[in-house]
Amino acid sequence: MLQGRRVLIGIGGGIAAYKVCQVVSTLAKLGIEVRAILTDNAQQFITPLTISTLCRHPAYTDDQFWQAIHHRPLHIELGEWAEVILLAPLTANLMAKLVHGLADNLLTSTILASTSPVLLAPAMNTEMWHQQSVQRNWQLLQTDMRYHAVSPNSGVLACDHIGMGRMAEPTEILSYLHSLLYTHGKRDLVGKHLLISAGGTREHLDPVRFIGNPSTGKMGVALAQAAMHRGAKVTLVHAPMESRLLSTLQGVRLISVVSAVEMRQAMLNAFTEADWTIMAAAVADVRPTEYSVEKLPKKSLPQQLSLSSAPDIVAELSHLRRPNQRLIGFAAQTGDIFTPALEKLQRKKLDAIVANAIDQTDSGFGSDQNQAIFLDHEGRKVAIGQCSKLQMAHHLYDFIHTMSGRSFIPE
Ligand code: C5P
């Protein structure tokens, strides 16, 4: 899906240009064709040689502005060539030019000569970022459906100030670019609120010991990213997971829980506002009946654990839902993934279920890849071969969109 796809990167004059090298390098290693334009000011920070080496293609500067490729002006050729454009770092100056539709150099002319979606990744000094003029321009740009935004975050800036202005990290930019290559910029989830659960719950026996499972939450995070990139409002209820994963979710409402009981409460609280709920979390089925507030000494550990059932969250949500709410579950399976998933779909009265194999290499728990079969309550069955979890998330949203309006009506 990514091999041979075409991404154009416009690099502005800011120190964050060094982070763009990482983006270029990762894209090229994935087999994506990358072309880059450096503004005059970008070349104060990094050189065309750096970028051309990383993208295995000459980098463009204003020296080539009036050069023709195949007898056509370069900006027209590049503008038509690009499937997706990334502008990073987007400087205050470049932002102002975009707002006014200026075309005074190769980069700005190429943007106007293209109709492709553009991802904006601003970076600048905090005082510059907070200027009314800059904020006004930033808001204005986001009213144009062509422009997608990864907002800067807060931290120590190269000018030693602490505050807003740091460019989003390469991982966040890369996942947005992958989404844009998949969706071509469509925002078909605007106006929808998605409630997603992620990660493996922990059922504690005492403060340090718990019953858990190997879920890392990557699938739920990918679902949240893909939904956000398609314009949804997203709430993610997540069990403990690496903060690195959660840091890619700016704009998502995050609710952190530990146990199945806590996850149930958080899901119930958020459920009424949700249009689509996707239960990707690996929720425990049982929990220790007893909990000790103090760490149990080794000699006091029970030889046999007394267990109680954990709440079946998705089954409970299914009883509570309104007819227009969509409810999708996951079934992590070994061996035959189809039969048990179908049984869960029917027993828990879901609209759809994602049966995913956890006994294959490069799929399921902890992997960046997945493979699955989507089943819906009308008997549709779609098999998705191995792909990234982000791509799997997009396939799932396409599948939900094509489901009939009719859903299980609670009895
Ligand atoms: O664990 P199981 O395979 O039954 O999970 C199927 C679906 O049910 C998943 O979507 C999971 O998040 C959900 N589930 C739940 N509460 C449980 C167990 C599973 O909501 N206690």
Tab-separated table of C-alpha atoms and ligand atoms in Angstrom:
chain	number	residue	atom	x	y	z
A	1	MET	CA	0.000	0.000	0.000
A	2	LEU	CA	2.917	2.387	0.662
A	3	GLN	CA	5.442	1.161	-1.907
A	4	GLY	CA	5.746	3.673	-4.748
A	5	ARG	CA	3.338	6.203	-3.215
A	6	ARG	CA	4.343	9.840	-3.704
A	7	VAL	CA	4.944	12.340	-0.908
A	8	LEU	CA	6.240	15.871	-1.417
A	9	ILE	CA	7.868	17.558	1.567
A	10	GLY	CA	8.206	21.323	1.789
A	11	ILE	CA	10.830	22.291	4.342
A	12	GLY	CA	10.679	25.720	5.947
A	13	GLY	CA	13.376	27.732	7.718
A	14	GLY	CA	13.397	26.545	11.322
A	15	ILE	CA	15.625	24.402	13.487
A	16	ALA	CA	12.962	21.666	13.507
A	17	ALA	CA	14.088	21.011	9.911
A	18	TYR	CA	16.544	18.522	11.426
A	19	LYS	CA	13.598	16.388	12.594
A	20	VAL	CA	12.213	16.366	9.057
A	21	CYS	CA	15.321	14.402	8.022
A	22	GLN	CA	13.979	11.539	10.162
A	23	VAL	CA	10.611	11.732	8.405
A	24	VAL	CA	12.247	11.690	4.954
A	25	SER	CA	14.497	8.783	5.878
A	26	THR	CA	11.632	6.665	7.282
A	27	LEU	CA	9.409	7.284	4.261
A	28	ALA	CA	12.188	6.388	1.820
A	29	LYS	CA	12.961	3.161	3.703
A	30	LEU	CA	9.295	2.173	3.366
A	31	GLY	CA	9.632	2.437	-0.400
A	32	ILE	CA	7.656	5.682	-0.613
A	33	GLU	CA	8.888	8.088	-3.285
A	34	VAL	CA	9.862	11.354	-1.648
A	35	ARG	CA	10.552	14.684	-3.309
A	36	ALA	CA	11.542	17.687	-1.243
A	37	ILE	CA	11.668	21.438	-1.699
A	38	LEU	CA	13.833	23.513	0.633
A	39	THR	CA	13.089	27.207	0.987
A	40	ASP	CA	16.072	29.580	1.036
A	41	ASN	CA	15.772	29.839	4.805
A	42	ALA	CA	15.524	26.053	5.263
A	43	GLN	CA	19.003	25.854	3.740
A	44	GLN	CA	20.349	27.871	6.668
A	45	PHE	CA	19.569	24.827	8.838
A	46	ILE	CA	20.001	21.756	6.630
A	47	THR	CA	21.438	21.300	3.163
A	48	PRO	CA	19.886	19.989	-0.058
A	49	LEU	CA	22.602	17.318	0.040
A	50	THR	CA	21.271	15.972	3.364
A	51	ILE	CA	17.770	15.654	1.987
A	52	SER	CA	18.703	14.374	-1.461
A	53	THR	CA	20.837	11.657	0.132
A	54	LEU	CA	17.992	10.588	2.397
A	55	CYS	CA	15.311	10.602	-0.297
A	56	ARG	CA	17.555	9.175	-3.043
A	57	HIS	CA	16.578	11.999	-5.360
A	58	PRO	CA	17.869	15.553	-5.932
A	59	ALA	CA	16.262	18.027	-3.559
A	60	TYR	CA	14.691	21.150	-5.097
A	61	THR	CA	15.436	24.768	-4.194
A	62	ASP	CA	14.510	28.133	-5.715
A	63	ASP	CA	17.525	27.749	-8.016
A	64	GLN	CA	15.315	25.403	-10.052
A	65	PHE	CA	12.159	27.560	-9.806
A	66	TRP	CA	12.147	28.368	-13.506
A	67	GLN	CA	13.434	25.060	-14.710
A	68	ALA	CA	11.148	22.830	-16.727
A	69	ILE	CA	10.759	19.074	-16.413
A	70	HIS	CA	9.564	17.375	-19.583
A	71	HIS	CA	8.941	20.915	-20.964
A	72	ARG	CA	6.554	21.707	-18.111
A	73	PRO	CA	7.216	24.194	-15.301
A	74	LEU	CA	8.641	22.444	-12.244
A	75	HIS	CA	5.984	23.692	-9.812
A	76	ILE	CA	3.184	22.311	-12.023
A	77	GLU	CA	4.973	19.011	-12.464
A	78	LEU	CA	5.651	18.608	-8.731
A	79	GLY	CA	2.186	19.821	-7.719
A	80	GLU	CA	0.537	17.202	-9.926
A	81	TRP	CA	3.023	14.516	-8.933
A	82	ALA	CA	2.371	14.763	-5.173
A	83	GLU	CA	-0.319	12.541	-3.656
A	84	VAL	CA	0.208	14.152	-0.269
A	85	ILE	CA	2.213	17.226	0.746
A	86	LEU	CA	3.864	17.770	4.113
A	87	LEU	CA	4.952	21.258	5.185
A	88	ALA	CA	7.403	20.945	8.050
A	89	PRO	CA	8.510	22.919	9.838
A	90	LEU	CA	5.728	25.327	8.935
A	91	THR	CA	7.102	28.735	9.886
A	92	ALA	CA	5.017	31.798	10.770
A	93	ASN	CA	6.060	33.310	7.464
A	94	LEU	CA	5.071	30.297	5.372
A	95	MET	CA	1.768	30.078	7.253
A	96	ALA	CA	0.954	33.704	6.409
A	97	LYS	CA	1.768	33.060	2.761
A	98	LEU	CA	-0.602	30.069	2.674
A	99	VAL	CA	-3.407	32.112	4.197
A	100	HIS	CA	-3.099	34.706	1.450
A	101	GLY	CA	-2.409	32.291	-1.394
A	102	LEU	CA	0.981	33.802	-2.181
A	103	ALA	CA	3.102	32.083	-4.805
A	104	ASP	CA	6.462	33.804	-4.550
A	105	ASN	CA	8.810	30.823	-4.608
A	106	LEU	CA	8.969	27.208	-5.764
A	107	LEU	CA	7.327	25.804	-2.624
A	108	THR	CA	4.352	28.166	-2.388
A	109	SER	CA	3.770	27.952	-6.156
A	110	THR	CA	3.811	24.149	-6.027
A	111	ILE	CA	1.230	24.116	-3.228
A	112	LEU	CA	-1.108	26.278	-5.290
A	113	ALA	CA	-0.526	24.171	-8.381
A	114	SER	CA	-1.661	21.059	-6.510
A	115	THR	CA	-5.017	19.844	-5.197
A	116	SER	CA	-3.550	17.178	-2.895
A	117	PRO	CA	-4.127	17.170	0.848
A	118	VAL	CA	-1.516	19.117	2.795
A	119	LEU	CA	-0.306	18.210	6.279
A	120	LEU	CA	0.915	21.190	8.295
A	121	ALA	CA	3.451	20.767	11.102
A	122	PRO	CA	4.232	24.196	12.562
A	123	ALA	CA	7.273	24.932	14.718
A	124	MET	CA	8.433	28.237	16.123
A	125	ASN	CA	9.425	30.172	19.229
A	126	THR	CA	6.653	30.361	21.864
A	127	GLU	CA	6.210	34.146	21.613
A	128	MET	CA	5.895	33.890	17.843
A	129	TRP	CA	3.363	31.051	18.145
A	130	HIS	CA	1.169	32.997	20.591
A	131	GLN	CA	0.999	36.184	18.465
A	132	GLN	CA	-2.580	36.999	17.600
A	133	SER	CA	-1.681	37.238	13.938
A	134	VAL	CA	-0.119	33.767	13.936
A	135	GLN	CA	-3.014	32.226	15.872
A	136	ARG	CA	-5.517	33.857	13.542
A	137	ASN	CA	-3.684	32.485	10.512
A	138	TRP	CA	-3.466	29.023	12.082
A	139	GLN	CA	-7.222	28.942	12.780
A	140	LEU	CA	-7.995	30.263	9.307
A	141	LEU	CA	-5.917	27.600	7.589
A	142	GLN	CA	-7.781	24.883	9.445
A	143	THR	CA	-11.101	26.033	8.025
A	144	ASP	CA	-9.789	24.977	4.614
A	145	MET	CA	-10.583	21.252	4.234
A	146	ARG	CA	-7.440	20.715	2.211
A	147	TYR	CA	-5.202	21.469	5.183
A	148	HIS	CA	-4.672	18.900	7.938
A	149	ALA	CA	-2.869	19.870	11.114
A	150	VAL	CA	-0.446	18.324	13.586
A	151	SER	CA	-0.257	21.040	16.201
A	152	PRO	CA	3.010	21.875	17.895
A	153	ASN	CA	3.463	20.689	21.440
A	154	SER	CA	4.959	22.166	24.539
A	155	GLY	CA	8.504	21.699	25.818
A	156	VAL	CA	11.999	23.151	25.875
A	157	LEU	CA	12.625	25.008	22.631
A	158	ALA	CA	15.952	25.484	20.886
A	159	CYS	CA	15.833	29.156	21.965
A	160	ASP	CA	15.802	27.875	25.580
A	161	HIS	CA	12.246	29.067	26.140
A	162	ILE	CA	9.804	26.566	27.582
A	163	GLY	CA	6.377	26.563	25.997
A	164	MET	CA	4.321	25.805	22.917
A	165	GLY	CA	6.140	25.682	19.626
A	166	ARG	CA	7.974	22.353	19.403
A	167	MET	CA	7.182	20.589	16.162
A	168	ALA	CA	5.213	17.346	16.538
A	169	GLU	CA	7.452	14.281	16.732
A	170	PRO	CA	8.270	12.375	13.503
A	171	THR	CA	6.175	9.345	14.627
A	172	GLU	CA	3.063	11.505	14.885
A	173	ILE	CA	3.720	13.159	11.513
A	174	LEU	CA	4.412	9.776	9.885
A	175	SER	CA	1.203	8.192	11.122
A	176	TYR	CA	-0.816	11.157	9.829
A	177	LEU	CA	0.930	10.909	6.442
A	178	HIS	CA	0.124	7.195	6.258
A	179	SER	CA	-3.524	7.984	6.973
A	180	LEU	CA	-3.609	10.647	4.260
A	181	LEU	CA	-2.126	8.221	1.749
A	182	TYR	CA	-4.933	5.826	2.651
A	183	THR	CA	-7.837	8.284	2.808
A	184	HIS	CA	-6.657	10.895	0.264
A	185	GLY	CA	-7.664	13.418	2.904
A	186	LYS	CA	-11.334	12.456	3.247
A	187	ARG	CA	-12.957	13.397	6.554
A	188	ASP	CA	-15.861	11.017	6.649
A	189	LEU	CA	-16.006	10.878	10.455
A	190	VAL	CA	-16.589	14.603	10.999
A	191	GLY	CA	-19.472	15.043	13.449
A	192	LYS	CA	-19.038	11.543	14.901
A	193	HIS	CA	-17.859	10.802	18.409
A	194	LEU	CA	-15.899	7.573	18.725
A	195	LEU	CA	-15.378	5.828	22.035
A	196	ILE	CA	-12.489	3.359	21.889
A	197	SER	CA	-11.032	1.083	24.549
A	198	ALA	CA	-7.438	-0.110	24.426
A	199	GLY	CA	-4.841	-2.172	26.243
A	200	GLY	CA	-4.936	-5.048	28.677
A	201	THR	CA	-6.648	-4.600	32.028
A	202	ARG	CA	-4.817	-5.610	35.202
A	203	GLU	CA	-6.590	-7.412	38.007
A	204	HIS	CA	-4.549	-6.845	41.122
A	205	LEU	CA	-4.106	-9.227	43.997
A	206	ASP	CA	-2.065	-6.664	45.900
A	207	PRO	CA	-0.305	-3.427	44.805
A	208	VAL	CA	2.413	-5.288	42.896
A	209	ARG	CA	0.875	-8.544	41.641
A	210	PHE	CA	-1.805	-8.811	39.029
A	211	ILE	CA	-3.449	-11.052	36.443
A	212	GLY	CA	-2.831	-9.454	33.074
A	213	ASN	CA	-2.379	-10.183	29.402
A	214	PRO	CA	0.149	-9.202	26.708
A	215	SER	CA	-1.990	-6.515	25.030
A	216	THR	CA	0.058	-3.336	24.472
A	217	GLY	CA	-2.827	-1.133	23.321
A	218	LYS	CA	-1.294	-0.501	19.881
A	219	MET	CA	-4.463	-1.491	17.995
A	220	GLY	CA	-6.615	0.847	20.107
A	221	VAL	CA	-4.125	3.686	19.632
A	222	ALA	CA	-4.153	3.096	15.853
A	223	LEU	CA	-7.963	3.178	15.910
A	224	ALA	CA	-7.869	6.498	17.785
A	225	GLN	CA	-5.326	7.990	15.363
A	226	ALA	CA	-7.192	6.872	12.245
A	227	ALA	CA	-10.498	8.190	13.617
A	228	MET	CA	-8.932	11.548	14.450
A	229	HIS	CA	-7.311	11.776	11.016
A	230	ARG	CA	-10.749	11.225	9.459
A	231	GLY	CA	-12.218	14.070	11.498
A	232	ALA	CA	-13.874	12.291	14.450
A	233	LYS	CA	-13.986	13.437	18.032
A	234	VAL	CA	-12.310	10.627	19.974
A	235	THR	CA	-12.353	9.379	23.559
A	236	LEU	CA	-9.861	6.637	24.402
A	237	VAL	CA	-10.298	4.625	27.595
A	238	HIS	CA	-7.016	2.851	28.069
A	239	ALA	CA	-5.467	0.344	30.427
A	240	PRO	CA	-1.795	0.918	31.411
A	241	MET	CA	0.379	1.345	28.332
A	242	GLU	CA	3.599	3.010	27.210
A	243	SER	CA	3.384	6.804	27.377
A	244	ARG	CA	5.238	6.936	24.029
A	245	LEU	CA	2.123	5.488	22.377
A	246	LEU	CA	-0.253	7.916	24.055
A	247	SER	CA	1.915	10.924	23.139
A	248	THR	CA	0.867	10.503	19.491
A	249	LEU	CA	-2.751	11.256	20.361
A	250	GLN	CA	-3.018	15.025	20.689
A	251	GLY	CA	-6.615	16.068	20.506
A	252	VAL	CA	-7.905	12.748	21.861
A	253	ARG	CA	-9.617	12.694	25.259
A	254	LEU	CA	-7.674	10.134	27.285
A	255	ILE	CA	-9.121	8.289	30.268
A	256	SER	CA	-6.696	6.070	32.110
A	257	VAL	CA	-7.894	2.965	33.994
A	258	VAL	CA	-6.322	-0.169	35.404
A	259	SER	CA	-8.903	-2.886	36.053
A	260	ALA	CA	-11.963	-4.229	34.220
A	261	VAL	CA	-14.188	-2.675	36.904
A	262	GLU	CA	-12.616	0.762	36.326
A	263	MET	CA	-12.825	0.340	32.553
A	264	ARG	CA	-16.512	-0.579	32.841
A	265	GLN	CA	-17.234	2.614	34.785
A	266	ALA	CA	-15.288	4.823	32.378
A	267	MET	CA	-16.991	3.248	29.366
A	268	LEU	CA	-20.436	3.617	30.918
A	269	ASN	CA	-19.747	7.296	31.698
A	270	ALA	CA	-18.677	8.092	28.151
A	271	PHE	CA	-21.063	5.789	26.305
A	272	THR	CA	-24.153	7.994	25.965
A	273	GLU	CA	-22.203	10.560	23.923
A	274	ALA	CA	-20.653	7.993	21.591
A	275	ASP	CA	-21.869	7.337	18.064
A	276	TRP	CA	-19.526	4.402	17.480
A	277	THR	CA	-17.942	2.379	20.289
A	278	ILE	CA	-15.038	0.084	19.540
A	279	MET	CA	-14.027	-2.293	22.279
A	280	ALA	CA	-10.460	-3.132	21.306
A	281	ALA	CA	-9.259	-3.627	24.882
A	282	ALA	CA	-8.239	-7.060	26.103
A	283	VAL	CA	-10.400	-7.107	29.203
A	284	ALA	CA	-9.808	-9.717	31.883
A	285	ASP	CA	-12.498	-12.346	32.249
A	286	VAL	CA	-11.683	-13.050	35.901
A	287	ARG	CA	-10.205	-11.172	38.839
A	288	PRO	CA	-8.919	-12.197	42.261
A	289	THR	CA	-11.800	-12.180	44.747
A	290	GLU	CA	-9.586	-10.734	47.508
A	291	TYR	CA	-7.443	-7.590	47.279
A	292	SER	CA	-4.802	-6.674	49.831
A	293	VAL	CA	-4.016	-2.960	50.159
A	294	GLU	CA	-0.539	-3.830	51.493
A	295	LYS	CA	1.920	-5.927	49.504
A	296	LEU	CA	1.495	-9.543	50.632
A	297	PRO	CA	4.638	-11.133	52.053
A	298	LYS	CA	5.755	-14.151	50.041
A	299	LYS	CA	4.791	-16.546	52.824
A	300	SER	CA	1.236	-15.146	52.908
A	301	LEU	CA	0.600	-15.643	49.201
A	302	PRO	CA	-2.337	-18.001	48.671
A	303	GLN	CA	-1.495	-21.379	47.143
A	304	GLN	CA	-4.732	-21.185	45.209
A	305	LEU	CA	-6.358	-18.044	43.928
A	306	SER	CA	-10.012	-17.479	44.489
A	307	LEU	CA	-11.418	-15.797	41.353
A	308	SER	CA	-14.607	-13.913	40.503
A	309	SER	CA	-15.935	-12.948	37.075
A	310	ALA	CA	-14.943	-9.568	35.677
A	311	PRO	CA	-17.774	-7.499	34.190
A	312	ASP	CA	-18.422	-8.166	30.510
A	313	ILE	CA	-18.337	-4.524	29.457
A	314	VAL	CA	-19.284	-4.817	25.809
A	315	ALA	CA	-22.242	-7.109	26.600
A	316	GLU	CA	-23.492	-4.541	29.106
A	317	LEU	CA	-23.081	-1.650	26.657
A	318	SER	CA	-25.001	-3.666	24.096
A	319	HIS	CA	-28.028	-3.756	26.419
A	320	LEU	CA	-27.850	-0.030	27.062
A	321	ARG	CA	-27.452	1.294	23.596
A	322	ARG	CA	-29.758	3.348	21.441
A	323	PRO	CA	-30.604	1.910	18.025
A	324	ASN	CA	-28.378	4.380	16.172
A	325	GLN	CA	-25.283	3.613	18.255
A	326	ARG	CA	-22.779	1.244	16.641
A	327	LEU	CA	-20.957	-1.269	18.823
A	328	ILE	CA	-17.935	-3.183	17.562
A	329	GLY	CA	-15.926	-5.767	19.482
A	330	PHE	CA	-12.627	-7.546	19.004
A	331	ALA	CA	-11.939	-11.250	19.436
A	332	ALA	CA	-8.299	-12.200	19.850
A	333	GLN	CA	-8.108	-15.876	18.938
A	334	THR	CA	-5.731	-18.735	18.262
A	335	GLY	CA	-6.401	-21.491	15.721
A	336	ASP	CA	-9.825	-21.071	14.120
A	337	ILE	CA	-10.469	-17.345	14.543
A	338	PHE	CA	-13.812	-17.339	12.723
A	339	THR	CA	-16.115	-19.641	14.733
A	340	PRO	CA	-15.505	-18.220	18.239
A	341	ALA	CA	-15.702	-14.648	16.911
A	342	LEU	CA	-19.062	-15.344	15.255
A	343	GLU	CA	-20.333	-16.841	18.522
A	344	LYS	CA	-19.204	-13.698	20.442
A	345	LEU	CA	-20.762	-11.384	17.870
A	346	GLN	CA	-24.110	-13.104	18.326
A	347	ARG	CA	-23.980	-13.696	22.083
A	348	LYS	CA	-22.887	-10.127	22.892
A	349	LYS	CA	-25.241	-8.697	20.237
A	350	LEU	CA	-22.610	-6.577	18.494
A	351	ASP	CA	-22.909	-4.848	15.136
A	352	ALA	CA	-19.566	-6.229	14.082
A	353	ILE	CA	-16.547	-8.038	15.437
A	354	VAL	CA	-12.896	-8.086	14.437
A	355	ALA	CA	-11.509	-11.605	14.689
A	356	ASN	CA	-7.776	-11.319	14.938
A	357	ALA	CA	-5.144	-14.003	15.055
A	358	ILE	CA	-2.726	-13.861	17.938
A	359	ASP	CA	-0.792	-17.028	17.087
A	360	GLN	CA	0.710	-15.767	13.812
A	361	THR	CA	4.082	-14.057	13.509
A	362	ASP	CA	3.847	-10.297	13.045
A	363	SER	CA	0.216	-10.000	14.075
A	364	GLY	CA	-1.864	-9.524	17.207
A	365	PHE	CA	-0.491	-8.590	20.647
A	366	GLY	CA	2.433	-6.170	20.645
A	367	SER	CA	3.011	-6.233	16.895
A	368	ASP	CA	2.787	-3.155	14.659
A	369	GLN	CA	1.005	-5.375	12.140
A	370	ASN	CA	-2.266	-7.225	12.226
A	371	GLN	CA	-4.461	-9.497	10.154
A	372	ALA	CA	-8.143	-10.061	10.758
A	373	ILE	CA	-11.574	-11.075	9.584
A	374	PHE	CA	-14.393	-8.533	9.989
A	375	LEU	CA	-17.828	-10.057	10.601
A	376	ASP	CA	-21.068	-8.157	10.900
A	377	HIS	CA	-24.510	-9.059	12.200
A	378	GLU	CA	-25.879	-9.375	8.688
A	379	GLY	CA	-23.463	-12.163	7.854
A	380	ARG	CA	-20.897	-10.145	5.911
A	381	LYS	CA	-17.348	-11.407	6.181
A	382	VAL	CA	-14.262	-9.512	4.980
A	383	ALA	CA	-10.738	-10.874	5.400
A	384	ILE	CA	-7.935	-8.336	5.727
A	385	GLY	CA	-4.425	-9.600	5.047
A	386	GLN	CA	-1.382	-8.538	7.007
A	387	CYS	CA	-1.064	-4.768	7.205
A	388	SER	CA	-0.138	-2.099	9.727
A	389	LYS	CA	-2.533	-1.585	12.635
A	390	LEU	CA	-3.230	1.943	11.357
A	391	GLN	CA	-4.242	0.528	7.999
A	392	MET	CA	-6.354	-2.117	9.721
A	393	ALA	CA	-8.123	0.689	11.587
A	394	HIS	CA	-8.907	2.436	8.288
A	395	HIS	CA	-10.191	-0.821	6.767
A	396	LEU	CA	-12.459	-1.211	9.786
A	397	TYR	CA	-13.899	2.309	9.418
A	398	ASP	CA	-14.572	1.632	5.727
A	399	PHE	CA	-16.309	-1.602	6.731
A	400	ILE	CA	-18.463	0.120	9.371
A	401	HIS	CA	-19.434	2.794	6.843
A	402	THR	CA	-20.723	0.139	4.481
A	403	MET	CA	-22.765	-1.652	7.169
A	404	SER	CA	-26.494	-1.293	6.782
A	405	GLY	CA	-28.175	1.305	8.986
A	406	ARG	CA	-30.012	-1.451	10.830
A	407	SER	CA	-28.282	-2.528	14.014
A	408	PHE	CA	-29.123	-4.928	16.812
A	409	ILE	CA	-32.001	-3.491	18.762
A	410	PRO	CA	-31.654	-4.238	22.467
A	411	GLU	CA	-34.409	-6.540	23.724
B	1	C5P	O1	-12.350	-11.675	25.809
B	1	C5P	P1	-13.296	-11.859	24.646
B	1	C5P	O2	-12.664	-12.604	23.512
B	1	C5P	O3	-14.640	-12.397	25.048
B	1	C5P	O4	-13.543	-10.389	24.076
B	1	C5P	C1	-14.500	-10.139	23.072
B	1	C5P	C2	-14.934	-8.701	23.170
B	1	C5P	O5	-15.533	-8.492	24.449
B	1	C5P	C3	-13.820	-7.673	23.068
B	1	C5P	O6	-14.318	-6.579	22.349
B	1	C5P	C4	-13.533	-7.298	24.517
B	1	C5P	O7	-13.053	-5.957	24.623
B	1	C5P	C5	-14.905	-7.440	25.154
B	1	C5P	N1	-14.853	-7.820	26.578
B	1	C5P	C6	-15.444	-7.017	27.497
B	1	C5P	N2	-15.425	-7.358	28.828
B	1	C5P	C7	-14.854	-8.509	29.238
B	1	C5P	C8	-14.227	-9.356	28.289
B	1	C5P	C9	-14.245	-8.987	26.967
B	1	C5P	O8	-15.987	-5.965	27.131
B	1	C5P	N3	-14.832	-8.813	30.525
